[in-house]
Short mmCIF file of C-alpha atoms in Angstrom, two decimals:
data_model
loop_
_atom_site.label_atom_id
_atom_site.label_comp_id
_atom_site.label_asym_id
_atom_site.label_seq_id
_atom_site.Cartn_x
_atom_site.Cartn_y
_atom_site.Cartn_z
CA MET A 832 -79.71 9.85 43.77
CA LYS A 833 -82.21 7.19 42.87
CA SER A 834 -80.83 7.23 39.40
CA ILE A 835 -77.32 6.66 40.48
CA VAL A 836 -78.57 3.75 42.82
CA SER A 837 -80.30 2.34 40.19
CA ILE A 838 -77.51 2.29 37.67
CA SER A 839 -75.27 0.71 40.43
CA ALA A 840 -77.68 -2.01 41.13
CA ALA A 841 -77.72 -2.65 37.48
CA MET A 842 -74.04 -2.80 37.17
CA LEU A 843 -73.70 -4.92 40.18
CA LEU A 844 -76.36 -7.38 38.62
CA ALA A 845 -74.26 -7.57 35.32
CA THR A 846 -71.16 -8.14 36.92
CA SER A 847 -72.79 -11.15 39.04
CA LEU A 848 -74.31 -12.63 35.85
CA ALA A 849 -70.99 -12.55 34.14
CA ALA A 850 -69.27 -14.19 37.00
CA CYS A 851 -71.89 -16.93 36.61
CA GLY A 852 -71.39 -17.49 33.03
CA ASN A 853 -67.69 -18.03 33.47
CA ASN A 854 -68.12 -20.52 36.40
CA ASP A 855 -70.43 -22.48 33.87
CA GLU A 856 -68.00 -22.96 31.09
CA PRO A 857 -65.40 -24.84 33.39
CA ASP A 858 -68.31 -27.42 34.23
CA GLN A 859 -69.12 -27.73 30.47
CA GLN A 860 -65.39 -28.47 29.75
CA ASP A 861 -65.20 -31.05 32.67
CA GLN A 862 -68.25 -32.76 31.41
CA ALA A 863 -67.01 -33.04 27.95
CA ALA A 864 -63.46 -34.41 29.42
CA ALA A 865 -65.47 -36.61 31.56
CA GLY A 866 -67.17 -38.07 28.50
CA GLU A 867 -63.98 -38.61 26.45
CA THR A 868 -62.67 -40.47 29.23
CA SER A 869 -65.75 -42.73 29.54
CA GLN A 870 -65.70 -43.37 26.04
CA ASN A 871 -62.02 -44.22 25.93
CA ASN A 872 -62.49 -46.62 29.06
CA THR A 873 -65.30 -48.15 26.92
CA ALA A 874 -63.02 -48.79 23.92
CA SER A 875 -60.34 -50.01 26.10
CA GLY A 876 -62.70 -52.50 27.69
CA ASN A 877 -63.78 -53.58 24.33
CA ASP A 878 -60.25 -54.29 23.03
CA ASN A 879 -59.50 -56.22 26.26
CA ALA A 880 -62.52 -58.25 25.99
CA MET A 881 -61.85 -58.88 22.11
CA ASP A 882 -58.03 -59.82 23.18
CA SER A 883 -59.24 -61.92 25.83
CA GLY A 884 -62.01 -63.76 23.31
CA SER A 885 -59.22 -64.21 20.53
CA ALA A 886 -57.04 -65.55 23.28
CA ASP A 887 -59.54 -67.87 24.48
CA THR A 888 -60.29 -69.02 21.00
CA GLN A 889 -56.61 -69.68 20.30
CA ASP A 890 -56.37 -71.78 23.27
CA SER A 891 -59.63 -73.68 22.52
CA MET A 892 -58.43 -74.53 19.17
CA ALA A 893 -54.79 -75.71 20.44
CA SER A 894 -56.50 -77.90 23.04
CA ASP A 895 -58.56 -79.42 20.16
CA ALA A 896 -55.60 -79.97 18.16
CA SER A 897 -53.89 -81.68 21.07
CA SER A 898 -56.76 -83.87 21.66
CA ASP A 899 -57.33 -84.96 18.03
CA GLY A 900 -53.14 -85.62 17.90
CA SER A 901 -53.64 -87.51 21.13
CA ALA A 902 -56.42 -89.80 19.57
CA MET A 903 -54.58 -90.38 16.49
CA SER A 904 -51.59 -91.46 18.36
CA GLY A 905 -53.81 -93.83 20.36
CA ASN A 906 -55.05 -95.05 17.06
CA ASP A 907 -51.46 -95.70 15.96
CA THR A 908 -50.49 -97.42 19.04
CA SER A 909 -53.60 -99.84 18.70
CA SER A 910 -52.85 -100.52 14.99
CA ALA A 911 -49.28 -101.58 16.06
CA SER A 912 -50.34 -104.11 18.50
CA SER A 913 -48.32 -107.59 19.21
CA GLU A 914 -51.66 -109.34 17.86
CA ASP A 915 -51.21 -107.88 14.60
CA MET A 916 -47.80 -108.77 13.95
CA PRO A 917 -47.24 -111.95 11.83
CA LYS A 918 -46.44 -115.04 13.89
CA ALA A 919 -46.57 -117.58 11.13
CA GLY A 920 -47.18 -118.04 7.29
CA VAL A 921 -49.45 -120.13 5.34
CA ALA A 922 -49.62 -120.77 1.57
CA VAL A 923 -52.57 -122.68 0.11
CA LEU A 924 -51.89 -123.90 -3.45
CA HIS A 925 -54.38 -124.89 -6.15
CA GLY A 926 -53.65 -126.54 -9.75
CA THR A 927 -52.69 -124.59 -12.67
CA ALA A 928 -54.61 -125.07 -15.92
CA GLY A 929 -54.54 -129.05 -16.52
CA ASN A 930 -53.46 -129.80 -13.01
CA ASP A 931 -56.95 -129.05 -11.36
CA GLY A 932 -56.76 -132.13 -8.73
CA ALA A 933 -53.35 -130.85 -7.32
CA SER A 934 -53.22 -128.99 -3.98
CA ALA A 935 -51.12 -128.25 -1.15
CA THR A 936 -50.85 -126.54 2.17
CA ILE A 937 -47.52 -125.47 3.29
CA ARG A 938 -46.98 -123.55 6.77
CA PHE A 939 -43.87 -121.44 7.77
CA THR A 940 -43.11 -120.98 11.57
CA PRO A 941 -40.18 -118.56 12.65
CA LYS A 942 -37.20 -120.31 14.29
CA ASP A 943 -33.73 -119.08 15.37
CA GLY A 944 -32.00 -118.42 12.12
CA GLY A 945 -34.84 -118.69 9.71
CA LEU A 946 -38.42 -120.34 9.09
CA ALA A 947 -39.24 -123.96 9.47
CA TYR A 948 -41.91 -125.16 7.01
CA THR A 949 -44.07 -128.19 6.72
CA THR A 950 -46.01 -129.38 3.67
CA GLN A 951 -48.94 -131.53 2.78
CA ALA A 952 -49.78 -131.94 -0.86
CA GLN A 953 -52.23 -133.90 -2.58
CA GLY A 954 -53.16 -134.65 -6.46
CA LEU A 955 -49.48 -134.94 -7.81
CA GLU A 956 -48.25 -137.05 -10.30
CA PRO A 957 -46.60 -139.86 -8.68
CA GLY A 958 -42.73 -139.22 -8.38
CA LYS A 959 -40.55 -136.25 -7.39
CA HIS A 960 -41.48 -132.86 -7.69
CA GLY A 961 -39.16 -129.60 -6.83
CA TYR A 962 -40.89 -126.74 -5.36
CA HIS A 963 -39.74 -123.18 -4.76
CA ILE A 964 -40.52 -119.66 -3.37
CA HIS A 965 -41.19 -117.54 -6.31
CA MET A 966 -40.79 -113.82 -6.55
CA TYR A 967 -44.39 -112.32 -6.63
CA GLY A 968 -47.62 -113.25 -5.02
CA ASP A 969 -49.44 -113.78 -8.09
CA CYS A 970 -51.01 -116.79 -9.24
CA SER A 971 -53.68 -115.25 -11.65
CA SER A 972 -52.25 -116.67 -14.96
CA ASP A 973 -53.32 -120.31 -16.07
CA ASP A 974 -49.57 -121.48 -15.96
CA GLY A 975 -48.70 -119.83 -12.83
CA LYS A 976 -45.77 -117.75 -14.65
CA SER A 977 -47.39 -114.67 -13.24
CA ALA A 978 -45.48 -115.68 -9.92
CA GLY A 979 -42.21 -114.69 -11.74
CA THR A 980 -38.83 -116.08 -11.31
CA HIS A 981 -37.32 -117.84 -8.18
CA PHE A 982 -37.12 -115.57 -5.03
CA ASN A 983 -33.22 -115.47 -4.19
CA LEU A 984 -32.63 -114.76 -0.42
CA GLN A 985 -28.96 -113.92 -0.84
CA GLY A 986 -28.95 -111.11 -3.65
CA SER A 987 -30.86 -110.41 -6.89
CA SER A 988 -33.79 -112.51 -7.85
CA LYS A 989 -33.77 -111.27 -11.38
CA ASN A 990 -29.89 -110.97 -12.09
CA PRO A 991 -28.32 -113.56 -9.96
CA PRO A 992 -24.64 -114.16 -10.27
CA GLU A 993 -23.28 -115.87 -13.16
CA ASP A 994 -21.25 -118.18 -10.99
CA ILE A 995 -24.32 -119.24 -8.69
CA ASP A 996 -23.95 -122.60 -7.66
CA ARG A 997 -27.39 -123.25 -5.71
CA ILE A 998 -31.17 -123.31 -6.65
CA THR A 999 -32.62 -120.17 -5.52
CA GLY A 1000 -35.99 -120.15 -3.25
CA ASP A 1001 -35.66 -123.92 -2.94
CA LEU A 1002 -37.55 -125.78 -0.67
CA GLY A 1003 -36.51 -129.15 -1.68
CA GLU A 1004 -38.62 -132.11 -3.21
CA LEU A 1005 -41.82 -133.62 -2.64
CA ASP A 1006 -41.96 -137.31 -3.26
CA ALA A 1007 -45.60 -138.28 -4.25
CA GLY A 1008 -46.83 -141.61 -3.90
CA ASP A 1009 -49.16 -143.57 -6.18
CA ASP A 1010 -52.20 -141.81 -4.51
CA GLY A 1011 -50.62 -138.38 -5.30
CA SER A 1012 -49.79 -137.43 -1.92
CA ALA A 1013 -46.82 -135.98 -0.52
CA SER A 1014 -45.51 -134.39 2.66
CA GLY A 1015 -42.47 -132.85 3.45
CA LYS A 1016 -40.72 -130.39 6.09
CA GLY A 1017 -37.46 -128.45 6.21
CA MET A 1018 -35.74 -125.31 7.14
CA LEU A 1019 -35.00 -122.10 5.20
CA ASP A 1020 -32.06 -120.28 6.38
CA GLY A 1021 -32.11 -116.72 6.49
CA ALA A 1022 -35.54 -116.32 5.51
CA SER A 1023 -38.18 -114.32 7.66
CA LEU A 1024 -41.95 -113.31 7.41
CA THR A 1025 -41.37 -109.45 7.36
CA GLY A 1026 -38.49 -107.34 6.32
CA ALA A 1027 -36.56 -106.70 3.19
CA LYS A 1028 -36.85 -110.32 2.22
CA ALA A 1029 -39.86 -111.02 3.84
CA LEU A 1030 -41.67 -114.30 2.45
CA ILE A 1031 -45.25 -112.85 3.28
CA GLY A 1032 -46.89 -111.77 -0.19
CA ARG A 1033 -44.48 -114.31 -2.16
CA ALA A 1034 -45.72 -117.20 -4.05
CA VAL A 1035 -44.92 -121.05 -3.70
CA ILE A 1036 -44.69 -123.05 -6.79
CA ILE A 1037 -44.69 -126.76 -7.17
CA HIS A 1038 -42.87 -128.17 -10.38
CA ALA A 1039 -43.81 -131.12 -12.68
CA LYS A 1040 -40.19 -132.51 -12.14
CA PRO A 1041 -37.43 -132.84 -9.46
CA ASN A 1042 -34.51 -130.23 -9.20
CA ASP A 1043 -31.72 -130.40 -11.52
CA PRO A 1044 -28.70 -129.60 -9.25
CA ASN A 1045 -26.57 -128.69 -12.44
CA GLU A 1046 -28.86 -126.18 -13.58
CA PRO A 1047 -28.81 -123.37 -11.03
CA PRO A 1048 -30.41 -121.18 -10.07
CA ILE A 1049 -33.51 -122.34 -11.51
CA GLY A 1050 -33.14 -126.26 -11.53
CA ALA A 1051 -34.86 -127.11 -14.84
CA ALA A 1052 -37.90 -128.60 -12.63
CA GLY A 1053 -40.19 -128.21 -15.57
CA SER A 1054 -43.92 -126.66 -15.85
CA ARG A 1055 -45.49 -125.08 -12.93
CA GLN A 1056 -48.15 -127.47 -11.62
CA ALA A 1057 -49.71 -125.71 -8.45
CA CYS A 1058 -49.15 -122.12 -6.94
CA GLY A 1059 -50.25 -120.51 -3.81
CA VAL A 1060 -49.61 -117.20 -2.11
CA ILE A 1061 -48.04 -116.90 1.24
CA GLY A 1062 -50.08 -115.19 3.65
CA ILE A 1063 -50.45 -114.42 7.29
CA ALA A 1064 -51.51 -117.38 9.80
CA GLU A 1065 -52.17 -117.87 13.16
CA ALA A 1066 -49.45 -119.70 15.21
CA ASN A 1067 -50.08 -123.16 16.12
CA THR A 1068 -50.13 -123.89 19.70
CA GLY A 1069 -46.54 -125.02 20.75
CA ASP A 1070 -44.89 -123.02 17.80
CA SER A 1071 -41.79 -121.13 19.25
CA GLY A 1072 -38.99 -119.16 18.08
CA SER A 1073 -38.52 -115.56 17.27
CA MET A 1074 -39.30 -113.24 14.36
#
C-alpha cells in the first residue's frame, strides 16, 4: 500500500509541476510582447520628435527668409526716398586745351513742359558763342570731342533726318563782353532730368563761334572751348515746377 501511495503522490507532484511550467510560458510570451510594444512606442516617439524638429527647423528657416526679405524691402524703400530723386541739374564747365581761362556754370530746373536753364560764363573770347547739349558726359579729351555729337531730344542724335531744319541740343548763344563774361537763360522744351531722354549725365559744350542757322543740325559753331558734365544739384529755394 505504501508503494502505491508513494507512486500516486509522485504522479500528482509531477502533474502539478507540469501545470506550473505551462503557466510560466504565457507569462514569458506576454513579457516579450510587452517589450516589443515598448520598443515600437519608443521608435514612434523618436519619429514624432524628428518630424517635429524638422518642422520647427523649416518654420524657423521660413521665418528667417521672411525677415530677410522684409529687411531688403525696407532698404529698397529707403533707397527710393524722395530726397534721392533729382530736382535740379548743374553743369560746371572748364576750358579745353588752349582755353584754360574759360569756365561756366549752367543750372537746369524742371518746369512745366521742359527745363529752364540759367548760365554764367567767364574767360570767353569777346563775341557770340553757340552752346549745346552733347550726347556723352565725357570731357576727358583735350579738345572736348569725347562728348560726342549734339544731343537730339526729338530723335536720333547720330542719324538725324536729312531734312532736319533745326540745331539739335541748342541752348542758344552767349554774348561775351570785353571782360569775357556772359550770361544767358532759356527754356529747353521737352527736356527732363530723368527718363529716356534724360539730361543728367550728358555734357554741355561752349563753342568758339555763334550758331549758323543754315547749317543744321550742328550749327557750324567751330571748335569746343569749354566742356562740363550735367550732374544732380540741390534745388534752389523758390524753384518750382514738376519733373
